[in-house]
Every structure is written in structure tokens, then in C-alpha cells.
CSV table of C-alpha atoms in Angstrom, one decimal:
chain,number,residue,atom,x,y,z
A,9,VAL,CA,0.0,0.1,0.2
A,10,ILE,CA,1.3,3.4,-1.1
A,11,SER,CA,-0.2,5.8,1.4
A,12,SER,CA,1.2,9.0,-0.3
A,13,THR,CA,3.4,9.5,-3.3
A,14,ASN,CA,5.0,12.4,-1.1
A,15,ASP,CA,6.8,9.6,0.7
A,16,PHE,CA,8.8,9.0,-2.4
A,17,VAL,CA,9.1,12.3,-4.1
A,18,SER,CA,8.5,16.1,-3.2
A,19,VAL,CA,8.0,18.8,-5.7
A,20,PRO,CA,11.2,21.0,-5.9
A,21,GLY,CA,10.4,24.5,-4.8
A,22,GLY,CA,7.8,23.5,-2.5
A,23,GLY,CA,4.9,23.5,-5.2
A,24,ILE,CA,2.2,20.8,-5.2
A,25,PHE,CA,1.9,19.9,-8.8
A,26,TRP,CA,4.4,17.6,-10.6
A,27,ASN,CA,4.8,17.7,-14.3
A,28,THR,CA,1.4,19.1,-15.0
A,29,GLN,CA,2.0,22.7,-15.6
A,30,PRO,CA,4.0,23.6,-18.9
A,31,GLU,CA,5.4,26.9,-17.5
A,32,GLN,CA,6.9,24.9,-14.4
A,33,ALA,CA,10.2,23.0,-14.6
A,34,HIS,CA,9.8,19.2,-15.9
A,35,TYR,CA,11.2,16.4,-13.6
A,36,GLU,CA,12.0,12.9,-14.6
A,37,PRO,CA,9.4,10.5,-13.2
A,38,ILE,CA,10.8,8.1,-10.5
A,39,PRO,CA,9.8,4.5,-11.2
A,40,ILE,CA,8.2,2.7,-8.4
A,41,SER,CA,7.8,-1.2,-8.5
A,42,PHE,CA,6.5,-3.6,-6.1
A,43,GLU,CA,6.2,-7.4,-5.7
A,44,LEU,CA,3.1,-9.1,-4.4
A,45,THR,CA,3.7,-12.5,-2.6
A,46,LEU,CA,0.8,-14.5,-1.8
A,47,ILE,CA,0.4,-16.6,1.2
A,48,GLU,CA,-1.7,-19.0,-0.6
A,49,PRO,CA,-1.9,-19.4,-4.4
A,50,LEU,CA,-4.9,-18.3,-6.2
A,51,GLU,CA,-6.7,-20.0,-8.8
A,52,LEU,CA,-7.3,-17.2,-11.6
A,53,SER,CA,-10.6,-18.8,-12.7
A,54,THR,CA,-12.1,-18.4,-9.3
A,55,LEU,CA,-11.6,-14.6,-9.1
A,56,PRO,CA,-14.1,-11.9,-9.8
A,57,PHE,CA,-13.9,-10.4,-13.2
A,58,TRP,CA,-11.6,-7.7,-12.0
A,59,GLY,CA,-9.1,-10.3,-10.6
A,60,PHE,CA,-7.3,-9.1,-7.6
A,61,TRP,CA,-6.1,-6.0,-9.3
A,62,ASN,CA,-8.4,-3.2,-7.9
A,63,PRO,CA,-6.3,-0.1,-7.4
A,64,TYR,CA,-7.8,3.0,-5.9
A,65,LEU,CA,-7.1,6.5,-4.9
A,66,MET,CA,-8.2,8.1,-1.4
A,67,VAL,CA,-9.2,11.7,-1.6
A,68,ASN,CA,-7.4,13.9,0.8
A,69,ARG,CA,-6.1,10.7,2.7
A,70,GLU,CA,-9.6,10.0,3.9
A,71,GLN,CA,-10.1,6.2,4.2
A,72,GLY,CA,-13.8,6.1,3.1
A,73,HIS,CA,-13.5,8.4,0.2
A,74,GLU,CA,-12.3,6.0,-2.7
A,75,ILE,CA,-11.9,6.5,-6.3
A,76,HIS,CA,-11.7,3.2,-8.2
A,77,LEU,CA,-11.7,2.4,-11.9
A,78,PRO,CA,-15.0,2.2,-13.5
A,79,GLY,CA,-17.1,-0.9,-12.8
A,80,TYR,CA,-14.6,-2.0,-10.0
A,81,PRO,CA,-16.2,-2.3,-6.7
A,82,PRO,CA,-15.2,-0.4,-3.5
A,83,THR,CA,-13.6,-1.8,-0.5
A,84,ILE,CA,-15.4,-2.6,2.6
A,85,HIS,CA,-14.1,0.8,4.0
A,86,ALA,CA,-15.8,2.8,1.5
A,87,ASP,CA,-18.3,5.7,2.6
A,88,THR,CA,-21.3,4.6,0.5
A,89,GLU,CA,-22.9,7.7,1.5
A,90,LEU,CA,-21.0,9.3,-1.2
A,91,PHE,CA,-22.5,7.2,-3.9
A,92,GLY,CA,-25.0,9.1,-6.1
A,93,LYS,CA,-23.8,12.5,-4.8
A,94,ASN,CA,-23.3,15.3,-7.4
A,95,ASP,CA,-22.5,13.7,-10.7
A,96,ASP,CA,-21.8,10.1,-9.5
A,97,SER,CA,-24.0,7.3,-10.7
A,98,THR,CA,-22.6,4.5,-8.6
A,99,ASN,CA,-25.4,2.0,-8.0
A,100,PRO,CA,-24.2,-1.1,-6.2
A,101,ALA,CA,-27.4,-2.9,-6.9
A,102,GLU,CA,-26.8,-2.6,-10.6
A,103,ASN,CA,-22.9,-3.3,-10.1
A,104,ARG,CA,-22.3,0.3,-11.5
A,105,TYR,CA,-19.5,2.0,-9.9
A,106,TYR,CA,-17.3,5.1,-10.4
A,107,LYS,CA,-19.1,6.7,-13.4
A,108,THR,CA,-20.9,9.9,-13.9
A,109,ASN,CA,-24.4,10.3,-15.1
A,110,THR,CA,-22.9,10.4,-18.6
A,111,ASN,CA,-20.8,7.5,-18.1
A,112,LEU,CA,-17.5,9.3,-17.7
A,113,PRO,CA,-15.1,7.3,-15.5
A,114,TRP,CA,-13.8,8.7,-12.3
A,115,ALA,CA,-10.3,6.9,-13.2
A,116,LEU,CA,-8.6,5.5,-16.2
A,117,ASP,CA,-6.3,2.6,-16.8
A,118,LEU,CA,-4.8,3.1,-20.4
A,119,PRO,CA,-2.7,0.4,-22.3
A,120,VAL,CA,-0.1,3.0,-23.4
A,121,LYS,CA,2.1,5.8,-22.1
A,122,TRP,CA,-0.3,8.7,-22.3
A,123,ASN,CA,0.2,12.6,-22.7
A,124,TYR,CA,-2.3,13.8,-20.0
A,125,PRO,CA,-4.1,17.1,-19.9
A,126,ILE,CA,-2.3,19.9,-18.1
A,127,GLU,CA,-3.6,21.0,-14.7
A,128,HIS,CA,-7.0,22.6,-14.5
A,129,LYS,CA,-8.1,21.2,-17.9
A,130,GLU,CA,-10.7,18.3,-18.3
A,131,ILE,CA,-9.6,15.5,-20.4
A,132,SER,CA,-12.6,16.2,-22.8
A,133,GLN,CA,-11.1,19.8,-23.3
A,134,ALA,CA,-7.8,18.0,-24.5
A,135,TYR,CA,-9.2,15.0,-26.1
A,136,TYR,CA,-12.2,15.7,-28.1
A,137,ARG,CA,-13.1,12.0,-28.5
A,138,PHE,CA,-13.0,11.2,-24.9
A,139,ALA,CA,-16.5,12.0,-23.8
A,140,PRO,CA,-18.1,10.3,-26.8
A,141,TRP,CA,-16.0,7.3,-26.1
A,142,ALA,CA,-17.2,7.1,-22.4
A,143,GLU,CA,-20.7,7.9,-23.2
A,144,SER,CA,-20.9,5.1,-25.8
A,145,ALA,CA,-19.5,2.6,-23.2
A,146,GLY,CA,-16.3,2.3,-25.2
A,147,ASN,CA,-17.8,1.5,-28.6
A,148,GLN,CA,-17.1,4.7,-30.3
A,149,TYR,CA,-13.5,6.0,-30.8
A,150,PRO,CA,-11.5,3.3,-28.8
A,151,ASP,CA,-8.3,5.1,-29.7
A,152,TRP,CA,-9.4,8.5,-28.3
A,153,TYR,CA,-6.2,8.8,-26.3
A,154,GLU,CA,-3.8,8.6,-29.2
A,155,LEU,CA,-2.1,11.8,-30.3
A,156,GLY,CA,-2.1,11.1,-33.9
A,157,ASN,CA,-6.0,10.9,-34.5
A,158,GLY,CA,-6.3,14.6,-34.9
A,159,ASP,CA,-9.2,15.2,-32.4
A,160,ILE,CA,-7.1,16.7,-29.8
A,161,ASN,CA,-6.2,20.3,-28.5
A,162,PRO,CA,-2.3,20.2,-28.0
A,163,ALA,CA,-2.5,23.4,-26.1
A,164,PHE,CA,-4.1,21.5,-23.3
A,165,ILE,CA,-1.8,18.4,-23.2
A,166,TYR,CA,1.2,18.2,-21.2
A,167,ASP,CA,4.0,17.0,-23.5
A,168,ARG,CA,7.5,17.0,-22.2
């Protein structure tokens, strides 16, 4: 468990943003790796659809305020009172987790190294195909994150 990335790195100069603002200095990422040793072996066919990989973020270090990948269930520590608030459409009875009312995910796991938006810009402002992709449940524009597809706003993408 990584409780805070600040345990590994700190932003030089006392800032709070790391490689998200073009006007700030760029710092080389620091690789972090880990090894998971199981006490007892697991049979993959007996695991739920998401396997044993269910990473999540905690907001402001609050144990119950979890953000998971879309469709992935919360831990037993999640504050279920947050479900359905604001633009969240999480509905455990329907196995719907961590998506907005328009199907936008609260987190992403992409199969490539990705040029993400600059700080304070929404993904859909940088990648014009992102919202249609999410709203179509991934059926439209499966390559929305590729820089070469032409439907991007380079001014809003951190690319260093």
C-alpha cells in the first residue's frame, strides 16, 4: 500500500503539482515497482472479473473516500453515503461503480504511455473524442487517447 506518493518524492520549490504545468520545470518520473507475494496461491478462474487488481485513490487521505476504476467495486471501508452524490451514478444494486451520469469514468487505466491534460483542464477539453468514447461505453473512438488521431487540443496536453 502506498499511502502517499509524497513519501517517495516532493516537488522541488515547495509546489504541489508534479509535471502538470507547462510553465513549471519538468522532472523525470521516478519508477516505483512492487512485488506481491501471496500466502496461498490463487486460481485465476475463481476470481471476480476484475481479478485481484483493484487499485484506487483516496481523496485527501480520507479512508472512506475512494475512487476506483469504472466498474470496479469499492472496499469494505468505502463511505457508501458518497454514492450518487453530485454527478456520481454509482449504484451497487446494478454493479455500476465510479462513473458519472453520462458514463464518464472517475479513473483511467490505459494500455499506453499517455500524454495527459495540463493542470485544471478536463480530459474532454484536451481529447475531443474522450466524452463520446465514455458515453458510448467504449464503442466509439476506442483510440481516443492516441495523439495522432487529430481530435486533440495540443495546447491543453502536457507533452514534455
